[in-house]
Coordinates of C-alpha atoms and ligand atoms in Angstrom, one line a residue:
M252 CA -19.3 36.9 8.5
F253 CA -15.7 36.5 7.2
N254 CA -13.3 39.2 8.3
I255 CA -11.6 39.9 4.9
K256 CA -9.4 43.0 4.7
G257 CA -7.6 42.6 1.4
F258 CA -8.2 41.0 -2.0
I259 CA -5.9 40.8 -5.0
K260 CA -7.9 39.5 -8.0
T261 CA -5.1 37.7 -9.8
S262 CA -1.6 36.8 -8.9
L263 CA 1.0 34.6 -10.6
V264 CA 3.5 34.7 -7.8
D265 CA 1.7 33.4 -4.7
W266 CA 1.5 29.7 -5.8
D267 CA 4.0 28.3 -8.2
G268 CA 2.4 27.4 -11.5
K269 CA -1.1 28.6 -10.5
I270 CA -3.1 31.7 -11.2
T271 CA -4.7 32.7 -7.9
S272 CA -6.8 35.3 -6.2
V273 CA -5.3 36.3 -2.8
I274 CA -7.3 37.0 0.3
F275 CA -5.9 38.8 3.3
L276 CA -7.1 38.1 6.8
P277 CA -6.2 40.6 9.6
S278 CA -4.1 40.4 12.7
C279 CA -1.1 38.3 13.7
N280 CA 0.3 36.8 16.9
F281 CA 3.9 37.5 15.7
R282 CA 5.6 40.8 15.3
C283 CA 8.4 39.9 12.8
P284 CA 10.5 43.1 12.5
F285 CA 10.9 42.6 8.7
C286 CA 7.1 42.1 8.1
H287 CA 5.7 44.0 5.2
N288 CA 2.1 43.7 6.2
K289 CA 2.5 45.9 9.3
E290 CA -0.8 47.8 8.9
L291 CA -2.7 44.5 8.6
V292 CA -0.9 43.3 11.7
L293 CA -0.9 46.4 13.9
N294 CA -4.0 48.3 12.8
P295 CA -6.3 45.9 11.1
N296 CA -9.4 47.9 11.9
E297 CA -8.2 50.7 9.6
F298 CA -9.1 48.5 6.7
E299 CA -12.7 48.2 5.4
N300 CA -14.1 44.8 5.3
I301 CA -14.4 43.2 1.8
S302 CA -17.6 41.3 1.4
I303 CA -17.4 37.6 0.4
E304 CA -20.1 38.4 -2.2
E305 CA -17.8 40.8 -4.0
I306 CA -15.0 38.1 -4.0
D307 CA -17.4 35.3 -5.1
S308 CA -18.7 37.5 -7.9
F309 CA -15.1 37.9 -9.3
L310 CA -14.3 34.3 -8.9
L311 CA -17.5 33.1 -10.6
E312 CA -17.0 35.4 -13.5
N313 CA -13.3 34.3 -13.9
K314 CA -13.5 30.6 -12.9
D315 CA -12.1 29.6 -16.3
F316 CA -8.7 31.0 -15.6
V317 CA -8.4 31.4 -11.8
D318 CA -7.1 28.0 -10.4
G319 CA -7.4 28.8 -6.7
V320 CA -7.4 31.0 -3.7
V321 CA -4.5 31.9 -1.5
I322 CA -5.5 32.8 2.1
T323 CA -2.8 34.9 3.8
G324 CA -2.5 37.6 6.3
G325 CA -1.6 38.4 9.0
E326 CA -2.0 34.9 10.4
P327 CA -5.0 33.2 8.9
T328 CA -5.1 30.4 11.5
L329 CA -6.1 32.9 14.2
H330 CA -9.5 33.0 12.6
K331 CA -11.9 30.4 14.0
N332 CA -14.0 30.4 10.9
L333 CA -11.0 29.7 8.6
P334 CA -12.3 26.1 7.9
E335 CA -15.6 27.6 6.8
L336 CA -13.9 30.0 4.5
C337 CA -11.7 27.3 3.0
K338 CA -14.8 25.1 2.6
H339 CA -16.7 27.9 0.9
F340 CA -14.0 28.1 -1.9
K341 CA -13.6 24.4 -2.2
E342 CA -17.3 24.1 -2.8
M343 CA -16.8 26.6 -5.7
G344 CA -14.4 24.1 -7.2
L345 CA -11.3 26.1 -6.4
L346 CA -8.0 25.0 -5.0
V347 CA -7.1 26.5 -1.6
K348 CA -3.6 27.4 -0.3
V349 CA -3.1 28.8 3.2
D350 CA 0.0 30.7 4.4
T351 CA 0.9 30.3 8.1
N352 CA 3.5 31.0 10.6
G353 CA 3.0 27.5 12.1
S354 CA 1.8 28.7 15.5
N355 CA -1.5 26.9 15.4
P356 CA -0.9 23.1 14.7
E357 CA -4.5 22.2 15.8
M358 CA -6.0 24.4 13.1
L359 CA -3.6 23.2 10.5
K360 CA -4.3 19.5 11.3
H361 CA -8.1 20.2 11.2
L362 CA -7.8 21.9 7.7
I363 CA -5.8 18.9 6.4
D364 CA -7.9 16.2 8.0
Q365 CA -11.1 17.8 6.7
K366 CA -9.5 18.1 3.2
L367 CA -10.2 21.8 3.1
I368 CA -6.8 22.9 1.7
D369 CA -4.5 21.8 -1.1
Y370 CA -1.3 23.5 -0.3
V371 CA 0.4 25.1 2.7
A372 CA 3.3 27.6 2.8
M373 CA 4.7 27.7 6.3
D374 CA 7.2 30.2 7.6
I375 CA 10.2 29.1 9.6
K376 CA 11.6 32.2 11.1
A377 CA 14.9 30.9 12.6
P378 CA 16.6 27.7 13.7
L379 CA 14.3 25.8 15.9
S380 CA 17.0 24.9 18.4
N381 CA 17.6 28.6 19.2
V382 CA 14.7 30.2 21.1
K383 CA 16.5 33.5 21.3
K384 CA 16.9 33.7 17.5
Y385 CA 13.3 32.7 17.1
C386 CA 12.2 35.4 19.4
N387 CA 14.4 38.0 17.7
S388 CA 12.9 37.0 14.3
T389 CA 9.3 37.1 15.5
G390 CA 9.6 40.2 17.6
L391 CA 8.3 38.3 20.7
E392 CA 9.6 37.8 24.2
E393 CA 8.5 34.1 24.1
V394 CA 7.6 31.8 21.3
N395 CA 6.0 28.4 21.6
I396 CA 8.6 26.5 19.6
E397 CA 6.9 23.2 20.3
N398 CA 3.8 24.4 18.3
I399 CA 6.0 25.3 15.4
K400 CA 7.7 21.8 15.5
K401 CA 4.2 20.2 15.7
S402 CA 3.1 22.1 12.5
I403 CA 6.3 21.0 10.7
D404 CA 5.6 17.4 11.7
I405 CA 1.9 17.6 10.7
L406 CA 2.9 18.8 7.2
R407 CA 5.6 16.2 6.8
K408 CA 3.2 13.4 7.7
S409 CA 0.4 14.8 5.6
D410 CA -0.5 13.8 2.0
I411 CA -0.8 17.4 0.9
D412 CA 1.8 19.5 -0.9
F413 CA 3.6 22.1 1.2
E414 CA 6.7 24.4 1.3
F415 CA 8.6 25.9 4.2
R416 CA 9.8 29.5 3.7
T417 CA 12.4 31.5 5.5
T418 CA 12.8 35.2 4.9
V419 CA 16.6 35.7 5.2
V420 CA 17.7 38.9 6.9
P421 CA 21.4 39.7 7.3
T422 CA 21.1 40.8 10.9
L423 CA 19.0 37.8 11.9
H424 CA 20.3 34.9 9.8
T425 CA 23.6 33.4 8.9
A426 CA 24.4 30.7 6.4
E427 CA 24.8 28.3 9.3
D428 CA 21.2 29.2 10.4
I429 CA 19.9 28.2 7.0
A430 CA 21.8 25.0 7.2
E431 CA 20.3 24.2 10.5
I432 CA 16.8 25.0 9.3
S433 CA 17.4 22.8 6.3
R434 CA 18.6 19.9 8.4
F435 CA 15.6 20.2 10.7
V436 CA 12.9 20.2 8.0
G437 CA 14.6 17.3 6.2
R438 CA 14.7 15.5 3.0
E439 CA 10.9 15.3 2.4
S440 CA 10.7 19.0 2.4
K441 CA 10.8 21.9 0.0
L442 CA 12.5 25.1 1.4
I443 CA 12.2 28.5 -0.1
L444 CA 14.7 31.2 0.8
Q445 CA 13.0 34.6 0.4
N446 CA 15.1 37.7 0.1
F447 CA 14.3 40.4 2.6
T448 CA 13.1 43.8 1.2
P449 CA 14.0 46.8 3.4
R450 CA 10.7 48.6 2.7
N451 CA 7.7 49.5 4.9
T452 CA 8.9 47.0 7.6
L453 CA 7.1 46.5 10.9
N454 CA 10.2 47.7 12.7
N455 CA 11.3 50.9 10.9
E456 CA 15.0 50.3 11.7
F457 CA 14.9 47.3 9.3
T458 CA 14.5 49.7 6.4
R459 CA 18.2 50.5 6.9
I460 CA 19.4 46.9 6.6
K461 CA 21.1 46.0 3.3
P462 CA 19.7 42.7 2.1
Y463 CA 21.9 39.8 1.1
E464 CA 22.9 39.7 -2.5
R465 CA 20.9 37.2 -4.5
E466 CA 24.2 35.4 -5.3
E467 CA 24.8 35.0 -1.5
L468 CA 21.4 33.4 -1.0
K469 CA 22.1 31.1 -4.0
R470 CA 25.4 30.1 -2.3
M471 CA 23.5 29.3 0.9
A472 CA 21.0 27.2 -1.1
E473 CA 23.8 25.4 -2.8
I474 CA 25.5 24.5 0.5
V475 CA 22.3 22.9 1.9
K476 CA 20.8 21.3 -1.1
G477 CA 21.6 17.8 0.1
Y478 CA 19.6 18.3 3.2
V479 CA 16.2 19.0 1.6
K480 CA 14.2 17.6 -1.4
D481 CA 14.1 21.0 -3.1
I482 CA 15.5 24.4 -2.2
K483 CA 14.8 27.6 -4.1
V484 CA 15.7 31.3 -3.8
R485 CA 12.8 33.7 -4.3
G486 CA 13.0 37.4 -4.6
Ligands
SF4_1998 S1 5.7 38.3 8.7 FE1 5.4 37.8 10.9 S2 4.3 39.5 11.7 FE2 4.1 39.6 9.5 S3 2.2 38.5 9.1 FE3 3.9 37.0 8.9 S4 4.1 36.0 10.9 FE4 2.8 37.9 11.2

């Protein structure tokens, strides 16, 4: 049985250029203080399960205009039957995108090797050379940075399309942090700078933080555009 806790029938914003349905899997191994899915992360059992039959029925009825499925969370790669879920949608003729925090390179590699996914959006929470910043951004006392680096490497060496994403929060990230992340992910990569929204955050104190102005994020993007193949500001 698939443990599905949320379903958005159609979205135009979760995969650039695609019309998708979005599926939310529960739980996460990170505790990012700016996370907007706190109920799904902290209290996943408060959500009813959504049956795969209900989702399939919508997808079959609408297969002429839904291009694919986005599997997000929480952290989807914590679920051992994620490959089975991806396969299920691939067999329906749909494209599959997975969102991940990059903490499970083995699962990521398996999904790519088995051709079960078409696109990955991977979060990079802070510069990878700064464990303290990574811990602050993920709300953890320890983070396995090597696993994050392995996931980046797997994506860069793969033949599937991918993007890295950083949610930029004034108290956690500076322009120099964004430059360092950009240098690390390198010229083969696309990097998305997502603006932070101070609403319903996992750590309530983050609702009091004023986000960067969009113009400020654009300036950060402009500074680093030579380091990566593509950089965009979202939100
Ligand atoms: S933002 Fe952080 S805590 Fe929230 S789902 Fe993503 S990785 Fe988990």
